mmCIF file of C-alpha atoms and ligand atoms in Angstrom:
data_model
loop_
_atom_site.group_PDB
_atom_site.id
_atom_site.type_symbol
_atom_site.label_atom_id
_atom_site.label_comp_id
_atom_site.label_asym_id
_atom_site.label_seq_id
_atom_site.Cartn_x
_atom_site.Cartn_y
_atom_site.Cartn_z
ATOM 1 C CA UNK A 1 5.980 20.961 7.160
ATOM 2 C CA UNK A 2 5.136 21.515 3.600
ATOM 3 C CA UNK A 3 6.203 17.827 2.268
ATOM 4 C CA UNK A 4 3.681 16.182 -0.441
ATOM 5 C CA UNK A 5 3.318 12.514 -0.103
ATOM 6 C CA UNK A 6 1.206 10.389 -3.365
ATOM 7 C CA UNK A 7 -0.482 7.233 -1.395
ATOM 8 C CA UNK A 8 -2.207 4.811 -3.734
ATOM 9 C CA UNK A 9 -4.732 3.112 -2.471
ATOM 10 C CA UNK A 10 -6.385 5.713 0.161
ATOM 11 C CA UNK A 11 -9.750 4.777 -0.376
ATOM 12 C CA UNK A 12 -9.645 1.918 2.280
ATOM 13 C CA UNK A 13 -7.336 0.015 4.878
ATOM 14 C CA UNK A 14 -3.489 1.341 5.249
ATOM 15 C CA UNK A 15 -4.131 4.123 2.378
ATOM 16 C CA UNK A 16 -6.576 5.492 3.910
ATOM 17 C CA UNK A 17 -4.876 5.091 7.659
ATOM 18 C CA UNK A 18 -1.458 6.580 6.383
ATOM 19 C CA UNK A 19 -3.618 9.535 5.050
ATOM 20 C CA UNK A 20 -5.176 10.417 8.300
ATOM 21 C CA UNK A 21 -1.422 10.061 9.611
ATOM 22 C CA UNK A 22 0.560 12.114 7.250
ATOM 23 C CA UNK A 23 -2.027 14.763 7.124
ATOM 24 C CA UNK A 24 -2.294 15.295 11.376
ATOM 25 C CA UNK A 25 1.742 15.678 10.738
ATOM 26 C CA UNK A 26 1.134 18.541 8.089
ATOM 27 C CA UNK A 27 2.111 16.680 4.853
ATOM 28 C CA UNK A 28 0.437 17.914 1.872
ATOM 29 C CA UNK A 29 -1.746 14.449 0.097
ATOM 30 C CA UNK A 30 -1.875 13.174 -3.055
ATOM 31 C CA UNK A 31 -4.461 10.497 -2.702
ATOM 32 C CA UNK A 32 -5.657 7.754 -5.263
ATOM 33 C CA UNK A 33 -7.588 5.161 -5.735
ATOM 34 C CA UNK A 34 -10.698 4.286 -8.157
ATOM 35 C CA UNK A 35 -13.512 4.858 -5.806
ATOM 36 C CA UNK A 36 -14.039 9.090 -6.780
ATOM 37 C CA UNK A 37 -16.394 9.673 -3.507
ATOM 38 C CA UNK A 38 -14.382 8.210 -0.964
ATOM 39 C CA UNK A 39 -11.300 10.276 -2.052
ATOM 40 C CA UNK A 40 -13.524 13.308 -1.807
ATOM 41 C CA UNK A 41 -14.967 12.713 0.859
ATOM 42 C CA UNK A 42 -11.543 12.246 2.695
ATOM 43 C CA UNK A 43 -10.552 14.871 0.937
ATOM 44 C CA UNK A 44 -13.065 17.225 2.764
ATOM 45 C CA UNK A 45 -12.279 15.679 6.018
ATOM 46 C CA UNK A 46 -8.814 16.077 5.865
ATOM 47 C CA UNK A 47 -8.658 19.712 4.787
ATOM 48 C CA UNK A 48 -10.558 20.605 7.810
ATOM 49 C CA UNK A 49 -14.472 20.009 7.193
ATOM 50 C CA UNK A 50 -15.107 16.932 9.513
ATOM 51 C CA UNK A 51 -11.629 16.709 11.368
ATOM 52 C CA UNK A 52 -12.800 17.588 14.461
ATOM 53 C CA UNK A 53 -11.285 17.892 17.501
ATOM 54 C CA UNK A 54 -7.826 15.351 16.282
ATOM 55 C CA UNK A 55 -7.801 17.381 13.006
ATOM 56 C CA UNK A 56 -4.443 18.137 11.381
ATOM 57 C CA UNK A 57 -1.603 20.289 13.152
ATOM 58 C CA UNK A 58 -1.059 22.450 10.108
ATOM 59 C CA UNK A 59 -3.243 23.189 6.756
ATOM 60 C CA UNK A 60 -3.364 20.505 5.041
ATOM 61 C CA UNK A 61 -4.475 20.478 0.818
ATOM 62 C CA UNK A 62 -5.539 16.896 -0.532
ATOM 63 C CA UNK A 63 -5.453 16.423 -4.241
ATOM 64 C CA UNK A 64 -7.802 13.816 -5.549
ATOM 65 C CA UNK A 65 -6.536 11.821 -8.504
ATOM 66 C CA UNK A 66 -8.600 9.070 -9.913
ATOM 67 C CA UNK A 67 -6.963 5.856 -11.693
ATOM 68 C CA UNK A 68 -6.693 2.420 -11.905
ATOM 69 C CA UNK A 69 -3.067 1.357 -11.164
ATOM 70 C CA UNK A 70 -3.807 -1.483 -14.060
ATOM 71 C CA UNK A 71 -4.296 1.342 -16.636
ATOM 72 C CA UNK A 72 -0.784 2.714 -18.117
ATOM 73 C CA UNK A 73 -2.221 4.876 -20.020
ATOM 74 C CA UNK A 74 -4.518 6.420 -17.143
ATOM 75 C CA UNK A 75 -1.265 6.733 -14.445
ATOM 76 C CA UNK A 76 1.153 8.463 -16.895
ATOM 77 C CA UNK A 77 -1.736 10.727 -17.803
ATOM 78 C CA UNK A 78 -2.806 11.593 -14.248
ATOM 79 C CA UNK A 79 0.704 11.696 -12.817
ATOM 80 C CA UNK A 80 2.009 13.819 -16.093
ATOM 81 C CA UNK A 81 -0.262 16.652 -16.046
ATOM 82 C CA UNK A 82 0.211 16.982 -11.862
ATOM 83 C CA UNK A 83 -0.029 20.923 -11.811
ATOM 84 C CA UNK A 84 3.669 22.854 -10.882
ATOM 85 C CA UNK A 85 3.239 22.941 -7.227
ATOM 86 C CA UNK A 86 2.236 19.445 -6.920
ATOM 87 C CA UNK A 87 5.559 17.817 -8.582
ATOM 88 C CA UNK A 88 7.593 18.152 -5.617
ATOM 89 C CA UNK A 89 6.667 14.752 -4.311
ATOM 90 C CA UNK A 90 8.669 13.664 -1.813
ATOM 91 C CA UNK A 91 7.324 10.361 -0.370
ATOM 92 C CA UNK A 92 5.738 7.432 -3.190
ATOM 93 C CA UNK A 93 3.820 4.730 -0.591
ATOM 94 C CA UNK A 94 2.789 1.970 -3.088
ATOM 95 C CA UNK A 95 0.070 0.909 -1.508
ATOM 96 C CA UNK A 96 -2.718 -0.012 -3.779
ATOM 97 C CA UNK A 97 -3.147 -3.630 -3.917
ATOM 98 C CA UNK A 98 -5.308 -6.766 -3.369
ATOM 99 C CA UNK A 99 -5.676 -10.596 -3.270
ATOM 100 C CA UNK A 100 -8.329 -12.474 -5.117
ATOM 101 C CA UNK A 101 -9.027 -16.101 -3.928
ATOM 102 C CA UNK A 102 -7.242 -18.971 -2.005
ATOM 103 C CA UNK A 103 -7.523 -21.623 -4.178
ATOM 104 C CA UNK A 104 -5.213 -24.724 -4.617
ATOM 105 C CA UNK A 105 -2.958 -23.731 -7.956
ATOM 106 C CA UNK A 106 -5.240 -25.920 -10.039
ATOM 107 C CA UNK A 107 -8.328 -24.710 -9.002
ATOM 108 C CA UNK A 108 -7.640 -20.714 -8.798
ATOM 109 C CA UNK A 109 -9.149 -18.578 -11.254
ATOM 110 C CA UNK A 110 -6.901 -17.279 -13.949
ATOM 111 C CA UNK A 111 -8.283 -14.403 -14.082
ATOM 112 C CA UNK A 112 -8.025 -13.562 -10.347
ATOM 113 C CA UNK A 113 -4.106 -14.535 -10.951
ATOM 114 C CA UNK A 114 -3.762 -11.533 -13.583
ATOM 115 C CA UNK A 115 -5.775 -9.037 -11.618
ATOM 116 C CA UNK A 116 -3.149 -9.805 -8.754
ATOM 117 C CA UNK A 117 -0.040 -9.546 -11.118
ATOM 118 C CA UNK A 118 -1.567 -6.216 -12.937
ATOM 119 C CA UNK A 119 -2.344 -4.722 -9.879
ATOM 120 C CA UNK A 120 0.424 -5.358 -7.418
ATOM 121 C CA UNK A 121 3.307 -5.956 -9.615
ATOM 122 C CA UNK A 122 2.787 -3.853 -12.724
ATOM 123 C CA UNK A 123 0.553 -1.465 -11.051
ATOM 124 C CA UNK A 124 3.500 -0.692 -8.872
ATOM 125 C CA UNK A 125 5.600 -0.140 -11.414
ATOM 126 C CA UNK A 126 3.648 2.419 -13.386
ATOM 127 C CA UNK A 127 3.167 4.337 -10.797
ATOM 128 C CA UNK A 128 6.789 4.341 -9.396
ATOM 129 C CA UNK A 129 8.109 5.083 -13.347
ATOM 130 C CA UNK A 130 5.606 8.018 -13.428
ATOM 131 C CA UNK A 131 6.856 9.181 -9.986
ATOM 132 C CA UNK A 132 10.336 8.946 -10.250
ATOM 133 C CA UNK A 133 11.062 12.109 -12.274
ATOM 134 C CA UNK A 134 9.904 13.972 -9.220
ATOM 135 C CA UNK A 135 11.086 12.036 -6.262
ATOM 136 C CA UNK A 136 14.650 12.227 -7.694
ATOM 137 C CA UNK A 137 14.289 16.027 -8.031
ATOM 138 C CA UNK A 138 13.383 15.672 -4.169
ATOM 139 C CA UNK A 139 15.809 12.608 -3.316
ATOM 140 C CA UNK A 140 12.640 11.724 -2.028
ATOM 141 C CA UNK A 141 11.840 8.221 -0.667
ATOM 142 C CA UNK A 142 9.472 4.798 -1.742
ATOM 143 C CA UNK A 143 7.628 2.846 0.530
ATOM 144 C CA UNK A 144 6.321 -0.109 -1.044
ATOM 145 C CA UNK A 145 3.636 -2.533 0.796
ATOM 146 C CA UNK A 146 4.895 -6.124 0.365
ATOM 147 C CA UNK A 147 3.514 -8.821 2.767
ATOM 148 C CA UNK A 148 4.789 -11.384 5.267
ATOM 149 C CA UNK A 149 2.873 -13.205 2.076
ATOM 150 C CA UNK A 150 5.815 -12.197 -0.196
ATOM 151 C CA UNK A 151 8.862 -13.479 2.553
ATOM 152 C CA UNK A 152 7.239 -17.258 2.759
ATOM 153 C CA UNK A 153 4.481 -18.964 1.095
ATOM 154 C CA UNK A 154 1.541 -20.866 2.285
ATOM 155 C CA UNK A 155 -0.900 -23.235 1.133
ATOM 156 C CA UNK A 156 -3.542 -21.953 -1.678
ATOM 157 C CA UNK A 157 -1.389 -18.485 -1.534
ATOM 158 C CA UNK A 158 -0.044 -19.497 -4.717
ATOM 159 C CA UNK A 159 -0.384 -16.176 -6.975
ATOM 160 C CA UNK A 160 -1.182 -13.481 -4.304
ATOM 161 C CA UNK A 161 2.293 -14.928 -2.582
ATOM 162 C CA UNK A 162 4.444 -14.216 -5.943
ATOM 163 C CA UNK A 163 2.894 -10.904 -6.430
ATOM 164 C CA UNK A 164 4.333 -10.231 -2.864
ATOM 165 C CA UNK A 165 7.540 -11.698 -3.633
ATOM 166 C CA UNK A 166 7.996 -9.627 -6.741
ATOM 167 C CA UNK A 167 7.567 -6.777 -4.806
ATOM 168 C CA UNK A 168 10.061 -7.692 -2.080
ATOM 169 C CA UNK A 169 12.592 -8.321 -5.189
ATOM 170 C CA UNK A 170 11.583 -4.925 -6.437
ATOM 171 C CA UNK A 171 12.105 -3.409 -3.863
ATOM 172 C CA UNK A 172 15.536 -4.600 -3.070
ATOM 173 C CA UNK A 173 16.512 -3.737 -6.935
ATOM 174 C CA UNK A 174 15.110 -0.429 -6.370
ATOM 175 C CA UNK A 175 17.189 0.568 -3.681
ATOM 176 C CA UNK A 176 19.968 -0.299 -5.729
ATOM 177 C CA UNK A 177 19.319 1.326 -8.480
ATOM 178 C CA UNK A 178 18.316 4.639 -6.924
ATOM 179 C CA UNK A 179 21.601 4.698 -4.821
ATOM 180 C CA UNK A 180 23.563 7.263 -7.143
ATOM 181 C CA UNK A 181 19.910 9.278 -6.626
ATOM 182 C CA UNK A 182 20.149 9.523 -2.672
ATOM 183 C CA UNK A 183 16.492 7.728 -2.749
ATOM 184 C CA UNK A 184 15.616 5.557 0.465
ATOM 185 C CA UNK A 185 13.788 2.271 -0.599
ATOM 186 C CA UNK A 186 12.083 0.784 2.002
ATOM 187 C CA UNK A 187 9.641 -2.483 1.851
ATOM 188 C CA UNK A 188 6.827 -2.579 4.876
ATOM 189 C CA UNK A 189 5.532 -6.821 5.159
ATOM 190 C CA UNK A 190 2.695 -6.605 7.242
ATOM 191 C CA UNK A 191 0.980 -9.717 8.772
ATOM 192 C CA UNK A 192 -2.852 -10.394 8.974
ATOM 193 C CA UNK A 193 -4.501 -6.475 9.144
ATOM 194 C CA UNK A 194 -8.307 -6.214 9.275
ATOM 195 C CA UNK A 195 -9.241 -4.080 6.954
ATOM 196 C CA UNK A 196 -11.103 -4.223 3.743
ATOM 197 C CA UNK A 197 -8.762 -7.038 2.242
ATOM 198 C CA UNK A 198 -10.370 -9.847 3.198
ATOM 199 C CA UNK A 199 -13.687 -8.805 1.733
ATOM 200 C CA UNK A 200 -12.296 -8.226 -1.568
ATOM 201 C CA UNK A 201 -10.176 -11.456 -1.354
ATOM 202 C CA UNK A 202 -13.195 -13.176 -0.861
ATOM 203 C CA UNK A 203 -15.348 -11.189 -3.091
ATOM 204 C CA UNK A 204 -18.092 -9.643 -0.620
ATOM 205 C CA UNK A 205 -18.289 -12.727 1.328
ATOM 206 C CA UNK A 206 -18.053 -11.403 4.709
ATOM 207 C CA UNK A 207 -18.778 -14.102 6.613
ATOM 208 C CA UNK A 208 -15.690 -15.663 5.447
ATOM 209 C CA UNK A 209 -13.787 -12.532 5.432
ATOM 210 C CA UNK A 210 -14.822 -12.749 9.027
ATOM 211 C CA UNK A 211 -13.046 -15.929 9.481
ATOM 212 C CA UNK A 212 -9.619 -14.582 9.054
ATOM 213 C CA UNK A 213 -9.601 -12.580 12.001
ATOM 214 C CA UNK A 214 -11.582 -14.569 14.652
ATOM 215 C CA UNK A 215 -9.534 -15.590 18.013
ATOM 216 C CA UNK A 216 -6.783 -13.275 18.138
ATOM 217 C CA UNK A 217 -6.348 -10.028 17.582
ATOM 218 C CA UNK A 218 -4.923 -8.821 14.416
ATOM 219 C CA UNK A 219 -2.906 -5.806 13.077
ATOM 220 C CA UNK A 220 -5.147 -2.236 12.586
ATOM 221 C CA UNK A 221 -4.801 -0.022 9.696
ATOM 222 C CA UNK A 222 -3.251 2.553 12.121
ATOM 223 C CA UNK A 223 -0.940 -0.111 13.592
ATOM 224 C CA UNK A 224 0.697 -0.500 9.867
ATOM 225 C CA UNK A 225 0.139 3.648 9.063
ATOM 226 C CA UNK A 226 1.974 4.164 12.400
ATOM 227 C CA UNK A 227 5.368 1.766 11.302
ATOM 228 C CA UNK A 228 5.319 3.410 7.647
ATOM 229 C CA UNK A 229 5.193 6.895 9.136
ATOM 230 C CA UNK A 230 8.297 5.946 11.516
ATOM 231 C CA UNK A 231 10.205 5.091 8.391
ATOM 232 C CA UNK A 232 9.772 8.373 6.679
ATOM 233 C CA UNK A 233 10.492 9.936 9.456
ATOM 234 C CA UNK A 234 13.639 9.266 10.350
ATOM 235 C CA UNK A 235 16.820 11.529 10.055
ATOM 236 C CA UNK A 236 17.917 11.868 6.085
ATOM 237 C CA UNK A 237 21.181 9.920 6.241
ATOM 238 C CA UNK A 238 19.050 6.651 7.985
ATOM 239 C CA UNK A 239 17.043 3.965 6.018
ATOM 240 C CA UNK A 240 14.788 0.953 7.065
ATOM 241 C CA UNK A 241 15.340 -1.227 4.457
ATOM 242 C CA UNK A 242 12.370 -3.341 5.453
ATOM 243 C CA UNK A 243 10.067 -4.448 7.840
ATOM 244 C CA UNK A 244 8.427 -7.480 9.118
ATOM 245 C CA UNK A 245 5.364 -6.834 11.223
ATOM 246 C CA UNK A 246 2.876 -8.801 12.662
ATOM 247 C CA UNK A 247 0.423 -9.050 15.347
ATOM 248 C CA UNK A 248 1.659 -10.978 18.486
ATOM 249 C CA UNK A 249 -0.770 -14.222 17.570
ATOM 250 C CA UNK A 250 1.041 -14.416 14.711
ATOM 251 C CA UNK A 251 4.481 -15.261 13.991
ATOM 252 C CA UNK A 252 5.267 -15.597 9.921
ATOM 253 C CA UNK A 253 3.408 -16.361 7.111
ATOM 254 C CA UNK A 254 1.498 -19.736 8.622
ATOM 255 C CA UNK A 255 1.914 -19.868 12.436
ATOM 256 C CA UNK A 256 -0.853 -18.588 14.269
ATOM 257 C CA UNK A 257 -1.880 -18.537 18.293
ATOM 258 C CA UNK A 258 -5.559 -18.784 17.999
ATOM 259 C CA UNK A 259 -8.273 -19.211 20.748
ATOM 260 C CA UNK A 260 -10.557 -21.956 19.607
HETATM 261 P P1 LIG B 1 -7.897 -2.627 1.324
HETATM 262 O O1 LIG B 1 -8.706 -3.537 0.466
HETATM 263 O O2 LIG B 1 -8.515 -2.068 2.539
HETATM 264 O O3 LIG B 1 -7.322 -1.413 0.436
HETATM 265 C C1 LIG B 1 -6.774 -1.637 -0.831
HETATM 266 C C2 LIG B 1 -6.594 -0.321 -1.563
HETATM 267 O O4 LIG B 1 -5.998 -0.588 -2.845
HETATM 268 C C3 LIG B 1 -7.907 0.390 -1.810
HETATM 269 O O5 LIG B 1 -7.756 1.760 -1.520
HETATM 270 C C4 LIG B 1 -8.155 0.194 -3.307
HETATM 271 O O6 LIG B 1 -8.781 1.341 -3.848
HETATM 272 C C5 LIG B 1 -6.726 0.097 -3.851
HETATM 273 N N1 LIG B 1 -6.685 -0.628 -5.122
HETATM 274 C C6 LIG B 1 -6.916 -1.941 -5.322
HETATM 275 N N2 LIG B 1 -6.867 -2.223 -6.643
HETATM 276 C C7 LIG B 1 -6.598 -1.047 -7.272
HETATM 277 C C8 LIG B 1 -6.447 -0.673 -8.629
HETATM 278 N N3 LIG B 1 -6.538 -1.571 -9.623
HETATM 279 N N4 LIG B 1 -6.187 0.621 -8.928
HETATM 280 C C9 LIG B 1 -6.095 1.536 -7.934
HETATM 281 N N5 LIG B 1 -6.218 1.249 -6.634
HETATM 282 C C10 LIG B 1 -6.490 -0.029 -6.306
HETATM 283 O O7 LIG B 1 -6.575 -3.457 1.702
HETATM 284 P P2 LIG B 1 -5.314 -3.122 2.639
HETATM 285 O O8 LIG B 1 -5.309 -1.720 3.059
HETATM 286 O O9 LIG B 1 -5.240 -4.173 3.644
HETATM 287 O O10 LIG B 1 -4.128 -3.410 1.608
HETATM 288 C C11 LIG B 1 -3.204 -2.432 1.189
HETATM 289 C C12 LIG B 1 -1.940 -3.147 0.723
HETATM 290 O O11 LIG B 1 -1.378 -3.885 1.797
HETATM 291 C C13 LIG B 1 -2.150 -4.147 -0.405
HETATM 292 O O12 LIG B 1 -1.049 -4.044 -1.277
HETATM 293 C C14 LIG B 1 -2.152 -5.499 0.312
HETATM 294 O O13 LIG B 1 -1.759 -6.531 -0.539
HETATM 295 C C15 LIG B 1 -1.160 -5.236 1.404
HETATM 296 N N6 LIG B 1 -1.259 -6.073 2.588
HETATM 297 C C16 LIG B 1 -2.429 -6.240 3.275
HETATM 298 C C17 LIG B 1 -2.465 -7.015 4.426
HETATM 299 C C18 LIG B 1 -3.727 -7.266 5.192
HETATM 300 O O14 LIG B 1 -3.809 -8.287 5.912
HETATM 301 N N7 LIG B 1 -4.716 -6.392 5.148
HETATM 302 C C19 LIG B 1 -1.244 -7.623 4.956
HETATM 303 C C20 LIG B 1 -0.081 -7.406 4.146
HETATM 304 C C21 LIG B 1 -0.095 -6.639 3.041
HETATM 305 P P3 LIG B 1 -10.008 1.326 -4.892
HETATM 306 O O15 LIG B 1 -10.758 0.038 -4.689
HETATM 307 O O16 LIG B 1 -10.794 2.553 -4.567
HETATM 308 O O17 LIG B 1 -9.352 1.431 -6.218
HETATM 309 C C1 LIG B 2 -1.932 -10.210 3.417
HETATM 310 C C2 LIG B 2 -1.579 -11.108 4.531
HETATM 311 O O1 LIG B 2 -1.525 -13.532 5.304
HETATM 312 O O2 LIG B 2 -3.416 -12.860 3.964
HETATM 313 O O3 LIG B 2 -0.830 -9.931 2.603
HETATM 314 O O4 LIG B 2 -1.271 -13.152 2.970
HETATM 315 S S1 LIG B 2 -1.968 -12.738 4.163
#
């Protein structure tokens, strides 16, 4: 298997879990994200250092890029200059993303509501405009992380929900669009996931962040890694358009089975 897949986002959470995923299947790893030591550090681990007994089936070669999706200037110049070999990209996951707040609309921080739109709206689109060159050379595929957040809105969701909605619409105007290219679109909207989200959401408080996840159990990293690897997987004539996930306690956007 000598496939190259660019995951944004693979310092943390579902990056990070897809990266551990793809590489144990032999894909070769283009991994971003802004935080430098974490990518090398995965980086080491994933070409063989720390791997351990579950390491990767075949040799697998991570290259490192550092950027901030936000920057347009920083992802054309990153993705431009890829050297020869690493061009032949043949899976995108948009990945990198965040919410900041849950405020009422009045209340929110303005600034929090532009970090959200730079980052998972126009971040997503820099990236999959600096991409695309390659992945139609491949008739590669995109896998782009919405949220059950971006199917229904709730209550102080305001901004991050939009974001998530514009990437649902995205999504389904990409896989229009990249029809005549032979380029499978899909959109993965996962439900409440612990991972590092919740921290950032609530800016380092973690008691809070705790909150979110107390009396059920909710989606893993690997849980959401293990549904985006099953939809680049599949034979090349088949496409999941998109997926809903969620953990069992919870069954849309709002509606959760907690115990008190
Ligand atoms: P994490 O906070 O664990 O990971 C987010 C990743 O995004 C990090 O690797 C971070 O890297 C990267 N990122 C954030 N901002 C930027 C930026 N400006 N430039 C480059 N990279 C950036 O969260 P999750 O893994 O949970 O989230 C991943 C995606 O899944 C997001 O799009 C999120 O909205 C979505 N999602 C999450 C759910 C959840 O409950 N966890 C549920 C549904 C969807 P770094 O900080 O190093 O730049
Ligand atoms: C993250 C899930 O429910 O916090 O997209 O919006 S939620």
């Amino acid at each position: 298997m000598n496939k190259i897949v660019l995951i944004t986002g693979a310092t943390s959470g579902f990056g990070e879990a897809c990266a551990r995923k793809f590489a144990a299947a032999g894909y070769q790893l283009i991994l971003t994200g802004r935080r430098k030591e974490r990518l090398e550090t995965l980086k080491k681990e994933l070409e063989g250092g720390a791997a351990g007994t579950q390491g990767p089936a075949a040799a697998v070669n991570v290259l490192p890029l550092v950027f901030d999706v936000r920057d347009k200037g920083s992802v054309d110049s990153a993705l431009s200059q890829l050297p020869e070999k690493w061009k032949k990209i043949d899976l995108l996951i948009n990945n990198a993303g965040l919410a900041l707040g849950r405020d009422f609309f009045e209340e929110a921080n303005m600034d929090d509501w532009e970090t959200m739109i730079d980052t998972n709206v126009k971040g997503l689109l820099y990236v999959s405009r600096a991409v695309l060159p390659y992945l139609i050379k491949q008739r590669g595929q995109i896998i782009n992380l919405g949220s059950v957040a971006g199917k229904q809105v709730y209550e102080k969701g305001n901004v991050y929900c939009a974001s998530k909605f514009a990437v649902d619409a995205i999504s389904q105007s990409m896989r229009i669009d990249m029809l005549r290219h032979g380029i499978k679109v899909t959109v993965i909207h996962p439900g409440a996931a612990d991972t590092e989200f919740s921290q950032v959401r609530f800016k380092g408080d973690k008691d809070l962040a705790k909150k979110i996840y107390e009396g059920y159990t909710p989606l893993h990293a690997t849980d959401v890694a293990d549904a985006i690897f099953y939809c680049a997987s599949l034979p090349a004539h088949v496409c999941i358009n998109e997926m809903i996930m969620t953990c069992v306690a919870q069954a849309d956007a709002i509606y959760f089975y907690k115990n008190s």
